[in-house]
Amino acid sequence: MLILTRRLGEAITIGKDVKLTVLSIKGNQVRIGVDAPKEVSIQRSELIEKKENEENSEHADIGESTDK
């Protein structure tokens, strides 16, 4: 994992098309602006993890009912 320090207003560029900018810092919250092409999917990691956990739970339930 690459760890970078940025100040308010500073940015990070990923590849040629994605730019992350620090918009504000309040206490332990940081607002980040993402500038990327529409075809780039941007999702919060906790939502992805939640969806994966729900899918795994559904598969486990199906597996239990078919094994009996």
Coordinates of C-alpha atoms in Angstrom, one line a residue, residues 6-36:
R6 CA -1.7 15.7 1.3
R7 CA -2.8 19.0 2.6
L8 CA -6.0 20.9 2.0
G9 CA -6.3 21.7 -1.8
E10 CA -3.6 19.2 -2.8
A11 CA -4.3 16.4 -5.1
I12 CA -3.2 12.9 -6.2
T13 CA -3.4 11.7 -9.8
I14 CA -3.9 8.1 -10.6
G15 CA -3.1 7.1 -14.1
K16 CA -3.9 9.8 -16.7
D17 CA -7.6 10.2 -16.0
V18 CA -8.3 10.0 -12.2
K19 CA -7.6 12.9 -9.8
L20 CA -8.3 12.9 -6.0
T21 CA -8.4 16.3 -4.3
V22 CA -8.6 17.0 -0.6
L23 CA -11.5 19.4 -0.3
S24 CA -11.8 19.9 3.4
I25 CA -10.6 18.5 6.8
K26 CA -12.8 18.7 9.9
G27 CA -11.6 16.8 12.9
N28 CA -11.3 13.2 11.9
Q29 CA -13.2 13.6 8.6
V30 CA -11.6 14.3 5.2
R31 CA -13.7 15.3 2.2
I32 CA -12.2 14.1 -1.0
G33 CA -13.2 15.1 -4.5
V34 CA -12.9 12.5 -7.3
D35 CA -12.5 13.6 -10.9
A36 CA -12.7 10.6 -13.2

